[in-house]
CSV table of C-alpha atoms and ligand atoms in Angstrom, one decimal:
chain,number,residue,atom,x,y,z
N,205,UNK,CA,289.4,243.3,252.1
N,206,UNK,CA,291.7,240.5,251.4
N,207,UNK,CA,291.7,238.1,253.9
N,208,UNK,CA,288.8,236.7,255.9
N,209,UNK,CA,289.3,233.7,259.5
N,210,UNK,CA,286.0,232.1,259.7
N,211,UNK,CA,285.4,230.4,263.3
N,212,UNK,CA,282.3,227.9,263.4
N,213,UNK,CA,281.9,226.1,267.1
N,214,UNK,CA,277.6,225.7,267.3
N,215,UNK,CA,277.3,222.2,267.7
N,216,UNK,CA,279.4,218.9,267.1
N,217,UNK,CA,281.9,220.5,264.1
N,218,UNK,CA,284.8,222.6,265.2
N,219,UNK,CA,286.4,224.6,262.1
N,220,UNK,CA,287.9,227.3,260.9
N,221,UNK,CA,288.7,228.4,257.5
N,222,UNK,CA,290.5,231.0,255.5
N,223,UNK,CA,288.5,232.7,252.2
N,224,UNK,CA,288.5,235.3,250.2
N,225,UNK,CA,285.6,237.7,250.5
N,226,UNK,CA,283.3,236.4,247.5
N,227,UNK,CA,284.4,233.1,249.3
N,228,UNK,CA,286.4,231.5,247.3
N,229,UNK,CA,288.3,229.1,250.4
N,230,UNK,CA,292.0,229.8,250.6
N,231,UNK,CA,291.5,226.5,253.1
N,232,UNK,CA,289.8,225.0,255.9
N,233,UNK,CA,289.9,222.4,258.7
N,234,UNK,CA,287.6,221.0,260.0
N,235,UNK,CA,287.1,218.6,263.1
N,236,UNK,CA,284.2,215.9,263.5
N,237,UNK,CA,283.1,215.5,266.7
N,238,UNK,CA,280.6,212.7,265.5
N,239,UNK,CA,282.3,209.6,266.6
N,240,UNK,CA,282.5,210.9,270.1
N,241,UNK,CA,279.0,212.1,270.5
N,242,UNK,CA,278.6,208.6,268.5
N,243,UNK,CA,278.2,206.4,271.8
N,244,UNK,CA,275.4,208.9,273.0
N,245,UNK,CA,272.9,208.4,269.8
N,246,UNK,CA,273.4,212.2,269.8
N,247,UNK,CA,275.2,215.5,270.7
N,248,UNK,CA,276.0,215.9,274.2
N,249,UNK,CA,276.4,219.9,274.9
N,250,UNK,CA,279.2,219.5,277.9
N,251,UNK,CA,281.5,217.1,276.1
N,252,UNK,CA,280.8,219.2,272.5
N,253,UNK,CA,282.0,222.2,274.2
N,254,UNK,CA,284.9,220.8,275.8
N,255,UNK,CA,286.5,219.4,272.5
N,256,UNK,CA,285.4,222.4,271.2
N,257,UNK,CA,288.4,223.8,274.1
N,258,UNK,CA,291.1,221.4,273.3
N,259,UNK,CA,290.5,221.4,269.5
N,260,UNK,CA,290.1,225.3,268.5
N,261,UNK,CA,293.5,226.4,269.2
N,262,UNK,CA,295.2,223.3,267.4
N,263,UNK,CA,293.3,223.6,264.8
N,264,UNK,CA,293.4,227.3,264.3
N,265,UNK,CA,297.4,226.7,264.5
N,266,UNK,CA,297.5,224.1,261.4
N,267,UNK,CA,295.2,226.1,259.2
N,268,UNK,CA,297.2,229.3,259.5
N,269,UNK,CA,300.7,226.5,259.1
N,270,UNK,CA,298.7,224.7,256.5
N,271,UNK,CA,297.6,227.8,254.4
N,272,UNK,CA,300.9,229.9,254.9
N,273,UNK,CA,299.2,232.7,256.3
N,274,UNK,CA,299.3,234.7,259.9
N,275,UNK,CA,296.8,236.7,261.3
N,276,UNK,CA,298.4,239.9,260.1
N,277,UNK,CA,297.1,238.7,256.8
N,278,UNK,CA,293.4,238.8,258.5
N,279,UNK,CA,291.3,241.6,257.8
N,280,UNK,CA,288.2,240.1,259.3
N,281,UNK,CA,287.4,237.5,261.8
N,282,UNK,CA,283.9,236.5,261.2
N,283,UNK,CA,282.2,234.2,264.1
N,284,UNK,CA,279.2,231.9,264.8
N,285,UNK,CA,277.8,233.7,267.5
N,286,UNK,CA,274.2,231.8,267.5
N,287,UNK,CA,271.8,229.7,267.2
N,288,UNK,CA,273.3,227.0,268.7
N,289,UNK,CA,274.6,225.2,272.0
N,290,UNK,CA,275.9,228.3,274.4
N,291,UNK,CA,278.6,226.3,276.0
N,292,UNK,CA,279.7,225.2,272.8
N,293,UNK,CA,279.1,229.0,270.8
N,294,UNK,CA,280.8,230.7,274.1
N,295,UNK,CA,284.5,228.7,273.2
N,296,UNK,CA,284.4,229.7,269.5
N,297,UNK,CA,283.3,233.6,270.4
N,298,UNK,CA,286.0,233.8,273.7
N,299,UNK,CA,288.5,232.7,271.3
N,300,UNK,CA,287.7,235.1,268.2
N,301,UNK,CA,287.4,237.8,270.7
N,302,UNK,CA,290.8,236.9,272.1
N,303,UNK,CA,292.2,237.3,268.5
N,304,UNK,CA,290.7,240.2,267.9
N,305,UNK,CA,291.7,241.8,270.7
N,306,UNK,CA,295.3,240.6,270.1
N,307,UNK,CA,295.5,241.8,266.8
N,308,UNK,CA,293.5,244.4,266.4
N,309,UNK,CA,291.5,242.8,263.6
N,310,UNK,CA,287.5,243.3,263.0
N,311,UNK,CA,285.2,241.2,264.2
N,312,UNK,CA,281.7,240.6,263.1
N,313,UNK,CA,279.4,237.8,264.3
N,314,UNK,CA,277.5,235.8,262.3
N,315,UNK,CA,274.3,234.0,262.4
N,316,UNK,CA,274.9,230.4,261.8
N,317,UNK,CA,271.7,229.8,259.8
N,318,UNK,CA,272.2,233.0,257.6
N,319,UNK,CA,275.6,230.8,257.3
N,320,UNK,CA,274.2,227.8,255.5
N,321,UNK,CA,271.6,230.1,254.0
N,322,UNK,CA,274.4,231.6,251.5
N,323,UNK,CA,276.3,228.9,251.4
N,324,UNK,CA,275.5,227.5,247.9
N,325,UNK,CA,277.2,230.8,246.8
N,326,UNK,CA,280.5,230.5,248.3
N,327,UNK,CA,282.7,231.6,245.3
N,328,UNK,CA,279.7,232.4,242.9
N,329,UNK,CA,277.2,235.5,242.5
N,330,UNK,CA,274.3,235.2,244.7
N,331,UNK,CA,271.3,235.9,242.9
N,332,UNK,CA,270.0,239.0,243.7
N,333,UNK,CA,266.3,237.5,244.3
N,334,UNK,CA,266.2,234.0,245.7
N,335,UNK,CA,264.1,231.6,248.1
N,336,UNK,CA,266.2,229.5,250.4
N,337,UNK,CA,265.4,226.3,252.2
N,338,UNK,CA,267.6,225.4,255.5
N,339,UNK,CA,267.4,222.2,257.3
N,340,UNK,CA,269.9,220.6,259.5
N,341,UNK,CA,269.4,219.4,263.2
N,342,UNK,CA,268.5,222.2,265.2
N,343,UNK,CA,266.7,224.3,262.8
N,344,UNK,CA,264.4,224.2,259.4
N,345,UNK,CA,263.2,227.2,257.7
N,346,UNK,CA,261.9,228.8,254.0
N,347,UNK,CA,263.7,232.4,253.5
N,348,UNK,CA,263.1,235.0,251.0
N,349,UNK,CA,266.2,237.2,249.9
N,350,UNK,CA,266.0,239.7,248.4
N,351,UNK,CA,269.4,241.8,248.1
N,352,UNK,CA,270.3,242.4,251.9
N,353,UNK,CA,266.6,242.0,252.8
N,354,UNK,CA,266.3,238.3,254.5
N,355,UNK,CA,262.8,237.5,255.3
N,356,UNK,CA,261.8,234.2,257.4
N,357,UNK,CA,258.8,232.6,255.9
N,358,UNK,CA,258.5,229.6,258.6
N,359,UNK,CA,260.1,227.9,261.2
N,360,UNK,CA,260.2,224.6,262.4
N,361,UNK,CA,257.2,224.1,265.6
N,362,UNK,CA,258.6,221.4,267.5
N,363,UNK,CA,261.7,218.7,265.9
N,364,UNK,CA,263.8,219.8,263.6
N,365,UNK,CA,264.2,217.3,260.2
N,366,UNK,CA,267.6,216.3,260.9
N,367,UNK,CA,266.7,215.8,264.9
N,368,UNK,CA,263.6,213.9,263.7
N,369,UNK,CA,266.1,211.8,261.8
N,370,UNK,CA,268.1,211.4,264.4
N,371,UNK,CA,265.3,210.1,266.9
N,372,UNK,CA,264.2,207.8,264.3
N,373,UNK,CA,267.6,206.2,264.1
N,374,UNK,CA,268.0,205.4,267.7
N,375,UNK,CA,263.9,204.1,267.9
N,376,UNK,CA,265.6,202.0,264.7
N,377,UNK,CA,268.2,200.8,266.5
N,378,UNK,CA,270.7,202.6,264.1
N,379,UNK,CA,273.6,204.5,264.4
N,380,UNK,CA,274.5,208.8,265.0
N,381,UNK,CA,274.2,210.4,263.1
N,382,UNK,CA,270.7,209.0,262.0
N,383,UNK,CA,270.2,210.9,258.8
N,384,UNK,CA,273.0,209.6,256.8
N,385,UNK,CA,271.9,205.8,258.2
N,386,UNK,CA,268.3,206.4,257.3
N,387,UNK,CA,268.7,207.8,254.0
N,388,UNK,CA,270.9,204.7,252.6
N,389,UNK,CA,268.5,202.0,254.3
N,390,UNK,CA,265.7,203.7,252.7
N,391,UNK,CA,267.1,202.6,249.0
N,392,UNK,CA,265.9,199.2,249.9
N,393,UNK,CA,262.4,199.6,251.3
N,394,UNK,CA,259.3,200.7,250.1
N,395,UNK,CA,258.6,203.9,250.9
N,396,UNK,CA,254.5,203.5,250.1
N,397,UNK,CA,254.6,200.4,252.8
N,398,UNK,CA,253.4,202.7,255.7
N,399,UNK,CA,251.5,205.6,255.3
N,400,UNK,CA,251.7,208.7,257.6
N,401,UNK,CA,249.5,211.8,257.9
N,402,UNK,CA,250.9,215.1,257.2
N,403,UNK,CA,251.3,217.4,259.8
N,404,UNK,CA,248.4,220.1,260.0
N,405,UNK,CA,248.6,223.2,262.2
N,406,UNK,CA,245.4,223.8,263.6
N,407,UNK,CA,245.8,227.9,263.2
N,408,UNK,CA,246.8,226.9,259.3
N,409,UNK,CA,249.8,228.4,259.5
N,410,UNK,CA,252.5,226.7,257.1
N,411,UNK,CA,255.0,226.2,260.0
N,412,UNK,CA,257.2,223.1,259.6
N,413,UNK,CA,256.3,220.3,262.3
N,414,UNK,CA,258.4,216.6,262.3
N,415,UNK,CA,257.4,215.6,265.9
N,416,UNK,CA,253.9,214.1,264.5
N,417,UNK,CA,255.9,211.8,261.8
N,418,UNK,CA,258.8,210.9,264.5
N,419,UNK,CA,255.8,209.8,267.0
N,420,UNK,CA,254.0,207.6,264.2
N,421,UNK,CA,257.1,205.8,263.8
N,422,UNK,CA,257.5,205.5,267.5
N,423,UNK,CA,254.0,203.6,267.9
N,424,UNK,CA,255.0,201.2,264.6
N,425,UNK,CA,257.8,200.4,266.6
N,426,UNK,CA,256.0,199.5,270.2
N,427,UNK,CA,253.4,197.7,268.4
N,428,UNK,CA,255.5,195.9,265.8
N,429,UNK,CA,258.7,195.4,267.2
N,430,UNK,CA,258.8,191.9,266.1
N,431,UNK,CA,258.3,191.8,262.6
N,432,UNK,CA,260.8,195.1,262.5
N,433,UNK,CA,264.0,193.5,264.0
N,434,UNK,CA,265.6,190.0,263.5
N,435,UNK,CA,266.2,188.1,266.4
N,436,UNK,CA,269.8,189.6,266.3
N,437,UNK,CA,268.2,193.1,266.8
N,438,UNK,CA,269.3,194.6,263.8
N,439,UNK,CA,266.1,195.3,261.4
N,440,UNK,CA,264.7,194.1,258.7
N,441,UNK,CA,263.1,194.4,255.4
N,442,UNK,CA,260.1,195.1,257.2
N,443,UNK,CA,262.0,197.6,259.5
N,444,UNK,CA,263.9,199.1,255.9
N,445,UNK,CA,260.0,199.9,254.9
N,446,UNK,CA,259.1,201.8,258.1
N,447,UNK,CA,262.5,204.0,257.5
N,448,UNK,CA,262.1,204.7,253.6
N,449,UNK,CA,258.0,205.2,254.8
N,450,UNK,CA,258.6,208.3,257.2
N,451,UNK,CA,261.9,209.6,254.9
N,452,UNK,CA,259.2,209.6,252.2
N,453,UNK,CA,257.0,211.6,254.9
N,454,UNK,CA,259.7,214.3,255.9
N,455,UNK,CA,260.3,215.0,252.6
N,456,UNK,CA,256.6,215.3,251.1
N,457,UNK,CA,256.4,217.8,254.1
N,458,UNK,CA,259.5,219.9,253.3
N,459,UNK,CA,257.9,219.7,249.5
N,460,UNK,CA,254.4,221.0,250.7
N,461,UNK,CA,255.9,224.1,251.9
N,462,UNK,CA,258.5,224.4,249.3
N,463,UNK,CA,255.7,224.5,246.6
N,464,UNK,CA,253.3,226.3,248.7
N,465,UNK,CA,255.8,229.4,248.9
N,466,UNK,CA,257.2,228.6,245.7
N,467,UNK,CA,254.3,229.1,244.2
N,468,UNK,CA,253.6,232.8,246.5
N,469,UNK,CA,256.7,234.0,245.9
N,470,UNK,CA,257.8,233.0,242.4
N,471,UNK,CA,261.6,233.1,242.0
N,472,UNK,CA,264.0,231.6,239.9
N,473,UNK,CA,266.5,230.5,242.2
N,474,UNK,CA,265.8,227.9,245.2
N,475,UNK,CA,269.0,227.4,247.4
N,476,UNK,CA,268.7,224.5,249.7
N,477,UNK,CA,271.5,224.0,252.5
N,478,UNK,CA,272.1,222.5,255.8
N,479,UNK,CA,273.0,218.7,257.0
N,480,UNK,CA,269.5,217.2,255.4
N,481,UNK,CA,270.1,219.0,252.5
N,482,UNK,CA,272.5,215.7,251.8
N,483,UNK,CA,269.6,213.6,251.9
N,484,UNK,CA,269.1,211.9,248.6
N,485,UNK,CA,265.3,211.3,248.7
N,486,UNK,CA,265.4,215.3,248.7
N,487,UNK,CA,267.1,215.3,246.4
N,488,UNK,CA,265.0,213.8,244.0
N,489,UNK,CA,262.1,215.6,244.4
N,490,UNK,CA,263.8,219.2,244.9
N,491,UNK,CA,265.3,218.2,241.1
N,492,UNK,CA,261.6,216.7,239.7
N,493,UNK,CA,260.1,220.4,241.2
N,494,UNK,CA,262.9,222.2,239.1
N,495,UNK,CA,261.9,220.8,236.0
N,496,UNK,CA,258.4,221.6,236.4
N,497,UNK,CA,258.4,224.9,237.8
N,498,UNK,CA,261.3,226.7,236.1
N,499,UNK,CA,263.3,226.9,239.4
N,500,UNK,CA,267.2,226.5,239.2
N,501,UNK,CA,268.2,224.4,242.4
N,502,UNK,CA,271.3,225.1,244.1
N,503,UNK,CA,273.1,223.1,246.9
N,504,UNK,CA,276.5,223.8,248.7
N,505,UNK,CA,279.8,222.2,247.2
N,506,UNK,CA,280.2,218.4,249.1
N,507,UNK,CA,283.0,220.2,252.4
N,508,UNK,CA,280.3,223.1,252.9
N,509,UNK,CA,277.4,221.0,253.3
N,510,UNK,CA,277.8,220.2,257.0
N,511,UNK,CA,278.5,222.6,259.5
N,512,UNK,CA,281.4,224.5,258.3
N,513,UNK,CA,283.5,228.2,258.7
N,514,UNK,CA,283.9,228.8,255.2
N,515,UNK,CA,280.1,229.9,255.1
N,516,UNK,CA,280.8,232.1,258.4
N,517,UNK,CA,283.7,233.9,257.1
N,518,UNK,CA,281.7,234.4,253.4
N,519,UNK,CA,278.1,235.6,255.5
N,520,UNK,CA,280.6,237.7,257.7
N,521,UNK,CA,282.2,239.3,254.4
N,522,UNK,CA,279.0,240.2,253.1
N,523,UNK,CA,277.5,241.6,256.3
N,524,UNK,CA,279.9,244.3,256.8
N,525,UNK,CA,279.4,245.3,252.8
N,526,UNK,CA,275.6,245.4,253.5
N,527,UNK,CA,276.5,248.4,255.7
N,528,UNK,CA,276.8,246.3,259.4
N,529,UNK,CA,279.7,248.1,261.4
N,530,UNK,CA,282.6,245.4,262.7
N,531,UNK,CA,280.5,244.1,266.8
N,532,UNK,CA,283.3,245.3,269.6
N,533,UNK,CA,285.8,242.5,270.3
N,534,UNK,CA,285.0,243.4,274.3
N,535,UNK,CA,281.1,243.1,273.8
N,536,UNK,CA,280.1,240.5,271.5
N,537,UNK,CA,278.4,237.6,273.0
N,538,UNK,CA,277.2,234.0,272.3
N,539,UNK,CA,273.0,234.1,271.7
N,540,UNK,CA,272.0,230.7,271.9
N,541,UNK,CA,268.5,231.6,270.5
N,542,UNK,CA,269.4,234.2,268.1
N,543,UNK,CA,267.2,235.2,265.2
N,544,UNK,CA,264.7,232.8,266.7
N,545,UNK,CA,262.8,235.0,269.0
E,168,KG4,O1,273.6,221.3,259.4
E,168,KG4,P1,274.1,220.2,260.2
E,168,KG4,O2,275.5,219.7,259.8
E,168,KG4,O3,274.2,220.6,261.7
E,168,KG4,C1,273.3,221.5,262.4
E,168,KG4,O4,273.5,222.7,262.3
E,168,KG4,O5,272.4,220.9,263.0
E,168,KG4,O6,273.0,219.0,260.2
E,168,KG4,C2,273.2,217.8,260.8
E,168,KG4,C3,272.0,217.0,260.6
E,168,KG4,C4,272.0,215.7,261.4
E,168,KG4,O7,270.7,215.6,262.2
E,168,KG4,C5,272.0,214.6,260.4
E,168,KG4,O8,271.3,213.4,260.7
E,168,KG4,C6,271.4,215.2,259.2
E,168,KG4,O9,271.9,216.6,259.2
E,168,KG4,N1,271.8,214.6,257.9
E,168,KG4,C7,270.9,214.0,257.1
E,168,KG4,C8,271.7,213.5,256.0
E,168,KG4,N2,273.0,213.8,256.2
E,168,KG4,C9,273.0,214.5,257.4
E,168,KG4,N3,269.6,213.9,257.1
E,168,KG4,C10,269.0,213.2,256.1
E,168,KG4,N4,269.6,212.6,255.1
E,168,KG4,C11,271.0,212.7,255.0
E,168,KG4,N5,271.6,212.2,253.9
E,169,ZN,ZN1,274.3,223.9,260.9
């Protein structure tokens, strides 16, 4: 296999890329839908999918221009066929379909958060053993892989991180996408200033749940509005305090779990992926929990970070050599919920 066309359309990022099978990127481009969804202090499904429409095929055309390639070069299209937004999954897997048809080219679709999962490998060996940490704004979750074996450890209950985030920003009277926003407010307040309860599942299981810490804030915010926001409405040092204080909360949560089944299933390698993988708080810890435990920490290069097809065209490379047959071009549909049942 030479060639591989990587098509992501799940949420608010339309790209596609070109890589080699190890996935080393050959190139990619990738559209932001962020300032249009901006207005809406989040992603709105209808108008995601229809830029999704008017950007896939202009942006499919100045990859293959860009990279000097056509599709008879493709051996493989690999797709994001779920989780994600239907509408929005449907125009990346109509048009891949399309192509394959067309062409007569394989197609293989690929799970968006087995995507992000691997992609702190693109271009390097994946370790044959490793635990993986994904969180982004739909979805957060602690794998084991081992080989071709991918085992869920938990799931997110009710918000995901990078929603939670999200929410947070707009009760903060801050900017979309909140998580970014959040993250560099936090550097100036004191994350010790408001203390929040970690979440507890009353069956103990080890679940990730945001929607406790995202409420907290919300009840600061009714009661205190005052001494959070200047008179202008922006906020202030008080308000700084109550962002860095539930950061500091999402991210002793993610580190609870992250030790807890660490500490089960001893591995060497942690890979941690997805939007709030960014986050620099995270960061922090993830690198203080290296050094102590022994665990090598490994993130996804800067342009693979966010939603991205170089990951779906590496995940979709590696499917099909873990023994998955090519999905028919006349079959394959979007799943919305898929792997989440
Ligand atoms: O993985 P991603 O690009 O899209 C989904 O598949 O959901 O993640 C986007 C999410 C957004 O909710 C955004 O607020 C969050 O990642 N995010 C961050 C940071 N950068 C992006 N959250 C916390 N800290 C950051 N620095
Ligand atoms: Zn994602």
């Amino acid at each position: 296999m030479k060639l591989i066309l990587g098509i992501e359309t799940s949420c608010d990022e339309t790209s596609v890329a070109l890589t080699r099978p190890n996935g080393t990127r050959v190139h990619q481009v990738t559209a932001s839908q962020v300032e249009i969804h901006r207005p809406f202090r989040g992603v709105v499904p209808e108008i995601a999918a229809r830029q999704h429409l008017a950007l896939l095929p202009v942006i499919y055309e100045s990859l293959m221009e860009k990279a000097g390639y056509d599709l008879k070069d493709v051996d493989l299209i690999a797709v994001t066929h779920g989780p994600g937004l239907v509408a929005a999954l449907l125009v990346g897997v109509a048009f891949a379909r399309g192509l394959a048809v067309a062409s007569q080219t394989s197609l293989v679709g690929v799970n968006h958060l087995e995507g992000h999962l691997f992609s702190p490998f693109l271009g390097k060996k994946v370790p044959e053993e490793f635990l993986g940490l994904v969180v982004s704004g739909s979805h957060a979750s602690i794998y084991q892989v081992r080989r071709d074996q991918i085992r869920r450890l938990n799931m997110n209950r009710d918000d995901a991180p990078g929603e939670a985030f999200d929410k947070v920003a707009r009760l903060l009277k801050l900017p979309y996408p909140g998580g970014p926003e959040i993250d560099r407010l936090s550097a100036s307040g004191d994350e010790n200033a408001y203390p929040f309860k970690m979440p507890r599942m009353s069956d103990g299981s080890l679940d990730f749940s945001f929607s406790g810490i995202k409420s907290a804030v919300s009840r600061h915010v009714r009661r205190e509005s005052a001494r959070l926001f200047d008179p202008s409405g922006t906020l202030s040092s008080r308000g700084a305090d109550l962002a860095a204080s539930f950061q500091e909360a999402v991210v002793e949560h993610l580190m609870d779990r992250v030790t807890v089944y660490s500490r089960e299933f001893p591995m060497p390698d942690l890979a941690v992926s997805g939007g709030v993988a960014a986050n620099s708080r995270l960061r922090e810890k993830l690198s203080e929990f290296g050094d102590r435990e022994g665990v090598r920490i490994h993130y996804p290069e800067n342009d693979v970070t966010m939603d991205n097809a170089s990951m779906i065209a590496f995940r979709g490379a590696m499917v099909l050599r873990e023994g998955r047959l090519p999905d028919d071009p006349f079959e394959l549909d979007a799943d919305p919920r898929l792997g989440q049942r």
